[in-house]
C-alpha cells in the first residue's frame, strides 16, 4: 500500500485534476453520421451511443472490467435541474432534456462538501451536481437485466458517485446487472430545513428519489428491467436506502434493498429541531437577527450566501472539535406539504410496520465505530482533550435521550465505563478497543438488532424476507488508514467501509488487487452475492439459512437469526460461513440503558 502521505496526495490530486467542473455541461456535437444511422448501443466501436426517450441522446465510453471484458459507461447524466440560484434549498426539479448529443464520457464533479471523515476536512465540489452514472454490459440479445442503484455513504455531508471511488468494474465483470450510481446534495445544501414550504428539508433524499424515478422510467433504454431494481447503499447510503422503503414517495420505484452498515433507526438518522438548527447555522453565517427573521427571509439570506462560506459555517454546529460528525441529517417533515419525503419518525414507522415492505438484505462489520473512534485515538491533542473531560464527552458521544436527567446520565455513563472501559475513565492503549466496541454497539449493532427484531414482528417476513450478513474479511487494505490519517495505532480489525473495498474498485484510494489473488477472488464472491440478491431477491446460499422469522429470532440464547458470515478462509477456499452468533447481551444492555423496552421508544 502507498504511504499515507501519498494517499492524501492521490486524493487531493484526483480532487483537483479530475473533478474540475467542465466549462459546459452539455456538449452539442454536430455529427451527421449519428443522425443518419439509427443509434444503437451494440454497433459502434469507438464510443457507445444511446437515446433516452424524449430526453435526448448520449455518447458514453467503453471501460474495461477488472477481469478485462469491456462494458459501456454513460457518465454525468443530468436527472435534475442544477440546484443553484433560486433552486438552492428547493425541492429538485426534473431535467426535461437536452439538444444534440450529450457528452457522457467524463464523470461530473462531486457535490459541494466538507469532508469531516478526514482528519483535516477538505472542501471540494460544486453545487451543480445532480447527475447519475449508468454502467451496462455489452449485450447482444434483448435481455433485460436487473438494475442495481447505489447510494453512496459519507454521513450525508460527504461522498461521491465517481468511478474513481465507486468503480463499477467488479459488478460489471458479472455481466449480469446494470449499475447506476447517483449523486445527491450534501451537507447544508441537502439537509438544512426550516420545516415549512420555504425550505422543506430532506432535499438530498428527494434528489435520490428523483434519480430513482428517472431510472424507473429510462433504464429500459440501457437494457435494464424497471421491475427489477435493487437499491443498495452503505452507511448513510444504507440509511437512505432504508428510508426510501419508509417513504410513500419512493413506493414502487424499486423491488428490494441492500443496507450495508446502516438502517433507518440509527441514532444519527434524524435532526430533531431543524428550524432551530437552521437559525443557529444562520448565526454562524453572520446573518443578522437570524432568530427574528421569518423563515422566508432566512432562506433568502442563506440562498444568497457564498457557498464555501455556508459550508464552513457548518463547523459552528459542532459541540467539540470534531463532534457531532454528522450534523446534516434527514428530518421528519411535519409541515404537511404533499411532496414531503418522510412524515413520521422512522423508529415509529418501523415499530408499527406502517410501510410497504420489500425483501431486503442487511449486514454489519465488526468495527463500525472506527469511523469516529480512530481519529480520536490517532490524534494526541484530541485524545488528551477527550481524557481531560472524559465523562462529559463520552456522554455526549453516546447521544442519550433528551429526557434523561443529570443523575441518570451520570449513572448510565458509569455503566458504560464498567462494561466497555473496564472501569477506567480514560482513553489509552488498553481501553481503545473497548471504546471501539462501545461506539460500534451504540451507533450500529444495537440498532441492527432492534431493526431485525422489529421487522419480524411487524412484517410478513415469509413474503418479504430479511437476510443478514456479517462482513469479517480482512485484506491488505483498510479504511482505518483514512480515519487515522495514516498514523499507526495498531490493528482494529475490519472497520466501517472495508466492505466497499470488495464491492467497488477505487483507483483513487488503493492499488488494484493482483489478478487471481485471494482478495480478487473474494471481491468476485462478495459482489456475486450482491448480484444474486439483485437477480433473485435472496443471497446465494439462502437455502442453507433458516428463514429469519418470529420463530427463529433469538431461538438460541446468543443469536438473532442465521446469517452469512464472510470470512478469510484457507487459500482457495473462500467461503461464506453461516453462523448465528451475535452479541445479544450487549444489544439488550443498550436497550436497558436507553430505556427501550420493546425497541419502540423514539430516542
Ligand atoms: C463571521 O464572522 C466571523 C467574525 O468576524 C468570521 O470569523 C467568520 O469568518 C464569518 N463567517 C462568515 C461565514 O462570513
Ligand atoms: C466564496 O468565498 C471563498 C472564500 O471563502 C472565495 O474564495 C470565493 O471566491 C467566494 N466565491 C464567490 C462566488 O464569491
Ligand atoms: C488533531 O486535532 C486537532 C483538533 O481537531 C486539529 O486541529 C489538528 O490538526 C489535528 N492534528 C492532526 C495531525 O491531524
Ligand atoms: C500505545 O500504542 C502506540 C502504538 O501501538 C504506542 O506508540 C504508544 O507508545 C503506546 N502508548 C502507551 C501509553 O503505551
Ligand atoms: C428452537 O429451538 C428449539 C430447541 O431449543 C427447537 O426444538 C426448535 O425446533 C427451534 N425452532 C426453530 C424454528 O428453529
XYZ file of C-alpha atoms and ligand atoms in Angstrom:
673
model
C 0.000 0.000 0.000
C 1.144 3.518 -0.626
C 2.413 5.593 2.227
C -0.259 7.731 3.905
C 1.345 10.832 2.534
C 0.879 9.520 -0.962
C -2.713 8.591 -0.274
C -3.511 12.151 0.646
C -1.645 13.404 -2.341
C -3.540 10.993 -4.534
C -6.900 12.017 -3.154
C -6.050 15.661 -3.479
C -4.707 15.150 -6.961
C -7.886 13.459 -8.098
C -9.889 16.080 -6.369
C -8.030 18.815 -8.146
C -7.434 17.261 -11.518
C -10.397 15.052 -12.141
C -13.272 16.837 -10.522
C -12.730 20.199 -12.126
C -16.079 21.442 -13.293
C -16.225 21.231 -17.045
C -16.947 24.545 -18.707
C -20.120 23.325 -20.363
C -22.378 20.656 -19.028
C -23.821 19.832 -22.363
C -21.731 19.457 -25.436
C -23.603 19.918 -28.640
C -21.998 17.602 -31.137
C -22.917 18.029 -34.760
C -22.272 14.593 -36.085
C -24.158 13.910 -39.244
C -23.457 10.218 -39.140
C -25.087 9.942 -35.749
C -28.242 11.471 -37.031
C -28.391 9.327 -40.129
C -27.558 5.970 -38.587
C -30.031 4.550 -36.163
C -28.427 4.964 -32.763
C -27.680 1.580 -31.318
C -25.741 0.586 -28.277
C -24.301 -2.512 -29.881
C -22.740 -1.442 -33.125
C -20.258 1.318 -32.535
C -16.602 0.568 -31.901
C -15.342 3.974 -30.852
C -17.877 5.178 -28.313
C -21.262 3.784 -27.324
C -24.309 5.902 -28.048
C -27.799 5.655 -26.767
C -31.005 7.675 -26.978
C -33.154 8.103 -23.914
C -36.805 8.601 -24.768
C -37.653 12.238 -25.258
C -34.670 13.440 -23.206
C -32.051 13.190 -25.934
C -29.064 11.119 -26.970
C -25.868 10.331 -25.093
C -22.372 9.464 -26.121
C -20.611 7.458 -23.443
C -17.405 5.482 -23.461
C -16.195 1.950 -23.114
C -14.473 0.921 -19.920
C -12.770 -2.364 -19.202
C -13.739 -4.586 -16.315
C -11.268 -5.805 -13.731
C -11.147 -9.155 -15.497
C -10.918 -7.403 -18.812
C -14.256 -7.524 -20.555
C -15.484 -4.170 -21.842
C -18.694 -2.501 -20.807
C -20.467 0.748 -21.560
C -20.338 3.761 -19.292
C -22.570 6.814 -19.506
C -21.294 9.325 -17.008
C -22.739 12.554 -15.716
C -26.323 12.259 -16.953
C -28.401 15.152 -15.558
C -31.558 13.987 -13.780
C -32.499 17.303 -12.129
C -32.072 20.967 -12.928
C -28.910 22.398 -11.364
C -29.920 23.296 -7.780
C -28.316 26.710 -7.928
C -29.510 30.296 -7.534
C -33.192 30.312 -6.642
C -33.213 26.493 -6.737
C -30.708 26.255 -3.866
C -32.628 24.786 -0.880
C -35.618 23.978 -3.135
C -37.032 20.549 -3.927
C -35.298 19.136 -7.015
C -36.891 19.794 -10.392
C -36.870 17.288 -13.208
C -34.402 17.786 -16.062
C -36.504 17.607 -19.194
C -33.950 17.038 -21.900
C -31.129 18.457 -23.953
C -30.348 19.361 -27.532
C -27.837 17.473 -29.605
C -25.787 14.686 -28.154
C -24.784 14.865 -24.535
C -21.140 14.109 -23.842
C -21.374 11.373 -21.205
C -17.775 10.210 -21.254
C -16.499 12.026 -18.157
C -17.653 11.984 -14.539
C -19.110 15.191 -13.110
C -17.549 16.937 -10.118
C -18.700 15.936 -6.648
C -21.498 17.647 -4.817
C -20.041 20.502 -2.779
C -18.941 19.161 0.586
C -16.696 19.477 3.590
C -15.420 16.014 4.403
C -15.288 15.649 8.194
C -14.282 11.984 7.942
C -10.744 13.045 7.067
C -8.554 14.214 9.988
C -8.177 17.548 8.216
C -11.519 18.186 6.500
C -11.239 19.039 2.818
C -13.685 21.265 0.915
C -14.416 20.035 -2.593
C -17.070 20.001 -5.300
C -19.733 22.194 -6.888
C -23.398 22.926 -6.287
C -24.424 21.901 -9.808
C -24.037 18.195 -9.133
C -27.293 16.320 -9.701
C -26.060 13.697 -12.130
C -26.012 9.938 -12.335
C -23.780 7.326 -13.991
C -25.043 4.236 -15.816
C -22.844 1.188 -16.469
C -24.117 -1.539 -18.703
C -22.667 -4.774 -20.093
C -22.399 -5.031 -23.872
C -25.223 -7.429 -24.539
C -26.168 -8.912 -27.845
C -29.649 -10.131 -27.090
C -32.760 -8.342 -25.974
C -32.126 -9.435 -22.392
C -33.362 -7.034 -19.835
C -31.069 -7.075 -16.867
C -31.667 -6.461 -13.176
C -30.601 -2.983 -12.087
C -28.555 -2.088 -9.021
C -28.723 1.533 -7.876
C -26.002 2.595 -5.478
C -26.429 5.380 -2.917
C -23.035 6.401 -1.589
C -22.319 6.986 2.088
C -20.421 9.793 3.798
C -22.712 10.832 6.648
C -24.862 12.988 4.293
C -22.088 15.586 4.346
C -19.567 13.935 2.001
C -19.065 11.222 -0.591
C -19.108 10.697 -4.294
C -20.633 8.721 -7.144
C -17.361 8.935 -9.096
C -15.907 5.784 -10.670
C -12.573 6.687 -9.085
C -14.071 5.842 -5.690
C -17.063 3.681 -6.627
C -15.684 1.915 -9.664
C -18.145 -0.426 -11.411
C -15.532 -2.959 -12.561
C -16.262 -5.875 -10.193
C -20.004 -5.626 -10.666
C -19.610 -5.300 -14.423
C -17.394 -8.391 -14.525
C -20.509 -10.428 -13.713
C -22.176 -9.280 -16.949
C -25.474 -9.750 -15.183
C -26.590 -6.359 -13.942
C -26.771 -2.720 -14.830
C -25.240 -0.439 -12.226
C -26.356 3.127 -11.602
C -24.537 5.394 -9.138
C -26.233 8.621 -8.141
C -25.108 11.924 -6.663
C -27.308 13.927 -4.297
C -26.964 17.209 -2.399
C -24.910 17.032 0.779
C -24.429 18.950 3.997
C -26.323 22.246 4.299
C -27.326 22.110 0.614
C -29.080 18.772 1.020
C -30.277 18.806 4.606
C -30.897 22.249 6.084
C -34.567 22.900 6.687
C -36.995 25.407 8.143
C -39.558 22.580 8.271
C -42.028 24.525 6.155
C -42.535 25.131 2.453
C -39.701 27.702 2.341
C -37.019 25.095 2.920
C -38.850 21.804 3.299
C -35.878 19.560 4.140
C -34.728 16.093 3.055
C -33.559 17.681 -0.193
C -30.747 15.159 -0.597
C -33.230 12.306 -0.184
C -35.626 13.945 -2.622
C -32.744 14.150 -5.094
C -32.249 10.407 -4.673
C -35.977 9.904 -5.145
C -35.965 11.888 -8.387
C -32.971 9.873 -9.604
C -34.921 6.677 -8.825
C -37.867 7.967 -10.811
C -35.525 8.728 -13.713
C -34.121 5.201 -13.544
C -37.564 3.602 -13.354
C -38.632 5.483 -16.487
C -35.474 5.315 -18.557
C -33.362 2.311 -17.610
C -35.120 0.155 -20.204
C -33.220 2.108 -22.877
C -29.965 0.844 -21.376
C -31.172 -2.755 -21.329
C -32.396 -2.636 -17.731
C -35.582 -4.152 -16.323
C -37.555 -1.431 -14.486
C -39.339 -4.150 -12.489
C -36.062 -5.476 -11.081
C -34.441 -2.511 -9.412
C -32.441 -3.100 -6.239
C -31.396 -0.135 -4.178
C -28.159 -0.578 -2.263
C -26.145 1.744 -0.118
C -23.533 1.829 2.590
C -23.509 3.791 5.866
C -25.599 6.963 5.341
C -26.352 5.474 1.906
C -27.747 2.366 3.627
C -29.819 4.502 5.985
C -31.048 6.400 2.918
C -31.990 3.180 1.100
C -33.940 2.060 4.163
C -35.666 5.450 4.381
C -36.867 5.008 0.794
C -38.699 1.901 1.987
C -40.408 4.065 4.609
C -41.318 6.865 2.188
C -44.584 6.905 0.270
C -42.798 8.991 -2.362
C -40.488 6.132 -3.266
C -43.060 3.345 -3.184
C -42.896 1.224 -6.326
C -39.579 2.635 -7.516
C -37.588 -0.493 -6.539
C -38.319 -4.076 -5.564
C -35.647 -4.767 -2.939
C -32.848 -3.122 -0.972
C -29.438 -3.945 0.454
C -28.447 -1.905 3.504
C -24.720 -2.220 4.209
C -23.831 -0.909 7.684
C -26.790 1.324 8.403
C -30.555 1.222 8.948
C -33.154 3.958 9.385
C -33.180 3.619 13.190
C -29.524 4.506 13.810
C -29.123 7.271 16.411
C -27.770 9.715 13.802
C -30.637 9.429 11.302
C -32.789 12.418 12.256
C -32.347 16.115 13.135
C -34.943 16.766 15.813
C -35.277 20.559 15.592
C -34.477 21.574 12.043
C -35.673 25.178 12.280
C -33.702 25.795 15.440
C -30.660 24.244 13.800
C -31.077 26.456 10.739
C -31.300 29.592 12.898
C -28.153 28.569 14.770
C -26.477 27.839 11.482
C -27.508 31.273 10.151
C -25.841 32.832 13.170
C -22.557 31.202 12.158
C -23.124 32.643 8.681
C -23.195 36.082 10.346
C -26.748 36.664 9.161
C -28.008 39.387 11.474
C -31.166 38.901 13.540
C -31.271 35.258 12.492
C -33.598 34.498 15.411
C -36.176 37.056 14.349
C -36.281 36.643 10.580
C -39.282 34.946 9.046
C -38.392 31.574 7.546
C -38.817 33.049 4.093
C -36.341 35.847 4.879
C -33.977 33.360 6.471
C -33.969 31.160 3.379
C -33.430 34.154 1.084
C -30.401 35.200 3.135
C -28.958 31.686 3.067
C -29.702 31.351 -0.629
C -27.535 34.372 -1.384
C -24.576 33.350 0.772
C -21.265 32.330 -0.725
C -21.404 28.525 -0.980
C -17.979 27.967 0.565
C -18.839 30.217 3.489
C -22.036 28.199 4.013
C -20.038 25.012 4.130
C -17.569 26.402 6.647
C -20.369 27.768 8.830
C -21.270 24.117 9.467
C -18.234 23.898 11.773
C -20.154 26.081 14.224
C -22.682 23.302 14.851
C -20.059 21.069 16.467
C -20.100 20.776 20.267
C -16.475 19.562 20.306
C -13.615 19.827 17.768
C -14.964 17.039 15.594
C -18.370 16.098 17.058
C -21.062 15.583 16.120
C -19.569 14.221 12.978
C -22.981 14.298 11.260
C -24.978 17.483 11.720
C -26.876 17.485 8.437
C -29.458 14.745 8.631
C -32.900 13.811 7.367
C -35.869 15.317 9.206
C -39.447 14.355 9.928
C -41.377 16.781 7.722
C -44.293 17.880 9.856
C -45.181 20.808 7.597
C -47.797 18.875 5.686
C -46.819 19.715 2.111
C -47.871 16.966 -0.282
C -44.347 16.240 -1.513
C -42.917 15.544 1.951
C -40.495 12.622 1.852
C -40.729 11.483 5.464
C -43.745 12.353 7.579
C -43.165 10.283 10.693
C -40.184 9.214 12.745
C -38.505 6.158 11.201
C -38.420 4.381 14.563
C -42.192 4.757 14.879
C -42.831 3.669 11.291
C -40.615 0.636 11.801
C -42.133 -0.355 15.106
C -45.670 -0.042 13.761
C -44.878 -1.675 10.430
C -46.580 1.239 8.663
C -44.904 0.987 5.288
C -44.768 -1.196 2.206
C -42.108 -3.804 2.968
C -39.747 -5.236 0.356
C -37.285 -8.141 0.552
C -34.014 -6.931 1.959
C -30.542 -7.878 2.950
C -28.666 -6.019 5.651
C -25.310 -6.504 7.295
C -22.641 -5.139 9.559
C -18.903 -5.212 10.049
C -17.303 -5.728 13.448
C -15.555 -2.360 13.739
C -18.242 0.072 12.569
C -17.410 2.649 15.242
C -13.885 3.083 13.869
C -15.100 5.883 11.645
C -15.390 8.060 14.762
C -13.089 6.381 17.274
C -9.830 6.017 15.348
C -9.434 9.700 14.551
C -9.599 10.496 18.276
C -7.172 7.726 19.206
C -4.700 8.754 16.497
C -4.587 12.447 17.367
C -2.768 13.106 20.629
C -4.370 16.550 21.037
C -7.854 15.120 20.638
C -7.159 12.125 22.866
C -5.805 14.258 25.689
C -8.620 16.742 25.347
C -11.140 13.901 25.448
C -9.483 12.479 28.556
C -9.487 15.836 30.304
C -13.276 15.861 30.105
C -13.906 12.155 29.665
C -17.307 11.619 31.260
C -18.995 14.587 29.691
C -17.623 13.995 26.198
C -18.404 10.285 26.326
C -21.947 11.111 27.431
C -22.401 13.476 24.502
C -20.963 10.969 22.082
C -23.443 8.369 23.334
C -26.427 10.537 22.405
C -28.600 9.746 25.397
C -32.300 10.519 25.047
C -33.106 14.139 25.922
C -35.415 13.164 28.771
C -32.630 11.640 30.906
C -31.823 13.864 33.854
C -28.347 14.624 35.154
C -28.324 11.754 37.629
C -29.461 9.197 35.068
C -26.824 10.351 32.600
C -24.056 10.004 35.173
C -25.205 6.553 36.295
C -25.617 5.252 32.755
C -22.228 6.627 31.713
C -20.702 4.756 34.651
C -22.439 1.579 33.474
C -20.834 2.035 30.048
C -17.426 2.701 31.577
C -17.713 -0.506 33.584
C -18.862 -2.548 30.610
C -16.515 -1.273 27.896
C -13.633 0.504 29.634
C -13.030 -1.942 32.451
C -13.882 0.826 34.871
C -11.185 3.219 33.627
C -12.481 6.649 32.649
C -9.727 7.196 30.103
C -8.758 6.542 26.506
C -5.487 4.636 26.471
C -3.974 1.640 24.743
C -5.894 -0.741 26.960
C -9.318 0.879 26.686
C -9.026 1.726 22.968
C -10.656 -1.490 21.783
C -13.467 -1.192 24.308
C -14.080 2.337 23.074
C -14.395 0.991 19.535
C -16.866 -1.700 20.636
C -18.854 0.829 22.614
C -19.403 3.204 19.699
C -19.964 0.298 17.303
C -22.730 -1.092 19.521
C -24.370 2.254 20.173
C -24.387 3.508 16.599
C -24.788 0.305 14.562
C -25.079 -3.084 16.246
C -27.857 -2.349 18.708
C -29.936 -0.571 16.008
C -29.279 -3.598 13.774
C -30.599 -5.940 16.473
C -33.658 -3.786 17.058
C -34.480 -3.338 13.392
C -34.448 -7.092 12.780
C -36.396 -7.812 15.950
C -38.963 -5.232 14.931
C -39.182 -6.368 11.359
C -40.031 -9.992 12.022
C -42.746 -8.903 14.476
C -44.442 -6.319 12.267
C -43.995 -7.543 8.690
C -44.883 -10.769 6.920
C -41.256 -11.898 6.801
C -42.106 -15.019 4.827
C -43.409 -12.895 1.998
C -40.839 -10.104 2.337
C -37.812 -11.933 3.711
C -34.904 -10.333 5.530
C -31.369 -11.711 5.124
C -28.467 -10.863 7.386
C -24.738 -10.956 6.903
C -21.612 -10.101 8.789
C -18.544 -8.945 6.946
C -15.357 -10.250 8.589
C -12.901 -10.418 5.715
C -9.586 -8.758 6.427
C -7.387 -8.000 3.444
C -4.364 -5.823 2.733
C -6.215 -2.504 2.626
C -8.399 -0.886 5.223
C -10.242 2.377 5.668
C -8.594 2.577 9.101
C -5.767 4.458 7.360
C -8.125 7.198 6.282
C -9.633 7.579 9.743
C -6.238 7.856 11.437
C -4.665 9.952 8.695
C -2.058 7.250 8.269
C -0.922 7.301 11.905
C -0.231 3.751 13.012
C -2.117 2.897 16.205
C -2.340 -0.859 15.944
C -4.812 -3.287 14.410
C -8.503 -2.637 14.930
C -9.710 -5.365 12.597
C -12.332 -4.922 9.918
C -13.683 -1.375 10.080
C -16.570 0.690 8.688
C -16.356 0.861 4.862
C -13.938 -2.069 4.488
C -16.704 -3.994 2.690
C -16.593 -1.328 -0.031
C -13.053 -2.426 -0.899
C -14.582 -5.654 -2.245
C -17.621 -4.030 -3.832
C -16.090 -1.244 -5.898
C -12.742 -0.694 -7.496
C -11.332 2.564 -6.115
C -8.264 3.656 -8.051
C -8.220 6.958 -6.137
C -7.807 5.122 -2.812
C -5.743 1.969 -3.292
C -3.939 -0.037 -5.950
C -5.704 -2.896 -7.714
C -5.609 -6.375 -6.264
C -3.330 -8.816 -8.018
C -5.358 -10.692 -10.592
C -6.132 -14.179 -9.310
C -5.245 -13.262 -5.703
C -7.463 -14.309 -2.822
C -8.544 -10.690 -2.464
C -9.609 -10.537 -6.110
C -11.468 -13.818 -5.679
C -13.107 -12.557 -2.549
C -14.288 -9.399 -4.320
C -15.862 -11.597 -7.014
C -17.517 -13.696 -4.301
C -18.867 -10.748 -2.358
C -20.119 -8.950 -5.447
C -21.573 -12.221 -6.761
C -23.667 -12.467 -3.613
C -24.989 -8.912 -4.038
C -25.802 -9.611 -7.689
C -27.522 -12.867 -6.779
C -29.740 -10.914 -4.415
C -30.479 -8.319 -7.109
C -31.471 -11.107 -9.503
C -33.444 -13.418 -7.248
C -34.268 -11.448 -4.109
C -32.175 -13.768 -1.944
C -28.468 -14.340 -1.281
C -26.507 -17.206 -2.785
C -26.784 -19.703 0.000
C -30.276 -18.739 1.112
C -31.262 -22.409 1.293
C -28.676 -23.010 3.996
C -30.171 -20.274 6.161
C -33.267 -20.792 8.256
C -35.698 -18.020 7.345
C -35.490 -15.123 9.776
C -38.932 -15.023 11.366
C -40.533 -14.707 14.765
C -39.992 -18.452 15.235
C -36.264 -18.415 14.658
C -35.270 -14.990 16.017
C -33.382 -15.447 19.261
C -34.249 -19.125 19.404
C -30.780 -19.826 20.734
C -29.562 -17.796 23.641
C -26.846 -15.851 21.853
C -28.350 -15.470 18.396
C -30.647 -13.342 16.350
C -31.166 -15.188 13.074
C -28.919 -17.203 10.811
C -26.705 -15.013 8.750
C -23.988 -15.205 6.165
C -20.548 -14.564 7.506
C -17.878 -13.528 5.012
C -14.539 -14.639 6.353
C -10.933 -15.225 5.433
C -10.635 -18.920 4.758
C -7.845 -21.227 3.714
C -6.261 -20.181 0.434
C -8.517 -21.061 -2.479
C -11.308 -21.992 -0.147
C -13.154 -18.742 0.083
C -16.282 -19.424 1.978
C -19.416 -17.897 3.224
C -19.940 -19.363 6.666
C -23.412 -19.492 8.048
C -23.389 -18.647 11.672
C -25.831 -17.299 14.147
C -23.833 -15.683 16.885
C -24.433 -12.075 17.682
C -23.713 -10.235 20.900
C -27.316 -10.209 22.046
C -26.346 -9.468 25.625
C -24.844 -6.137 24.623
C -27.772 -5.188 22.400
C -30.084 -5.881 25.334
C -27.821 -3.962 27.674
C -28.124 -0.917 25.424
C -31.876 -1.291 25.257
C -31.941 -1.281 29.027
C -29.554 1.682 29.285
C -31.615 3.636 26.775
C -34.899 2.560 28.370
C -36.034 0.889 25.204
C -38.375 -1.782 26.410
C -39.909 -3.008 23.225
C -37.407 -1.294 20.940
C -40.241 1.066 20.061
C -39.211 4.083 22.053
C -38.146 7.015 19.956
C -34.854 8.311 21.206
C -18.463 35.554 10.575
O -17.749 36.465 11.337
C -16.612 35.920 11.988
C -16.046 37.002 12.908
O -15.873 38.193 12.215
C -15.614 35.439 10.934
O -14.501 34.866 11.563
C -16.286 34.416 10.057
O -15.410 34.016 9.008
C -17.565 34.960 9.472
N -18.254 33.877 8.791
C -18.801 34.022 7.604
C -19.489 32.808 7.037
O -18.805 35.061 6.975
C -16.566 32.472 -1.750
O -15.636 32.585 -0.705
C -14.377 31.994 -0.972
C -13.526 32.121 0.257
O -14.236 31.748 1.399
C -13.744 32.666 -2.171
O -12.532 32.045 -2.484
C -14.677 32.596 -3.358
O -14.151 33.335 -4.433
C -16.044 33.140 -2.997
N -16.951 32.896 -4.103
C -17.736 33.840 -4.585
C -18.599 33.432 -5.724
O -17.778 34.955 -4.117
C -5.643 16.983 15.740
O -6.904 17.553 16.084
C -6.899 18.954 16.177
C -8.270 19.385 16.706
O -9.303 18.967 15.846
C -6.558 19.543 14.842
O -6.539 20.947 14.926
C -5.237 19.011 14.365
O -4.978 19.460 13.047
C -5.217 17.508 14.388
N -3.897 17.022 14.089
C -3.650 16.233 13.062
C -2.234 15.815 12.897
O -4.496 15.838 12.300
C 0.201 2.979 22.676
O 0.428 2.289 21.452
C 1.132 3.053 20.498
C 1.178 2.261 19.205
O 0.810 0.947 19.363
C 2.498 3.364 21.017
O 3.195 4.149 20.078
C 2.341 4.130 22.312
O 3.617 4.352 22.881
C 1.502 3.373 23.305
N 1.231 4.235 24.433
C 1.320 3.818 25.684
C 0.988 4.817 26.740
O 1.608 2.672 25.956
C -35.998 -23.545 18.561
O -35.205 -24.252 19.476
C -35.792 -25.443 19.967
C -34.859 -26.084 20.981
O -34.085 -25.116 21.610
C -36.050 -26.418 18.814
O -36.726 -27.560 19.294
C -36.894 -25.737 17.773
O -37.025 -26.563 16.636
C -36.256 -24.419 17.341
N -37.166 -23.748 16.430
C -36.769 -23.348 15.244
C -37.828 -22.710 14.398
O -35.642 -23.467 14.844
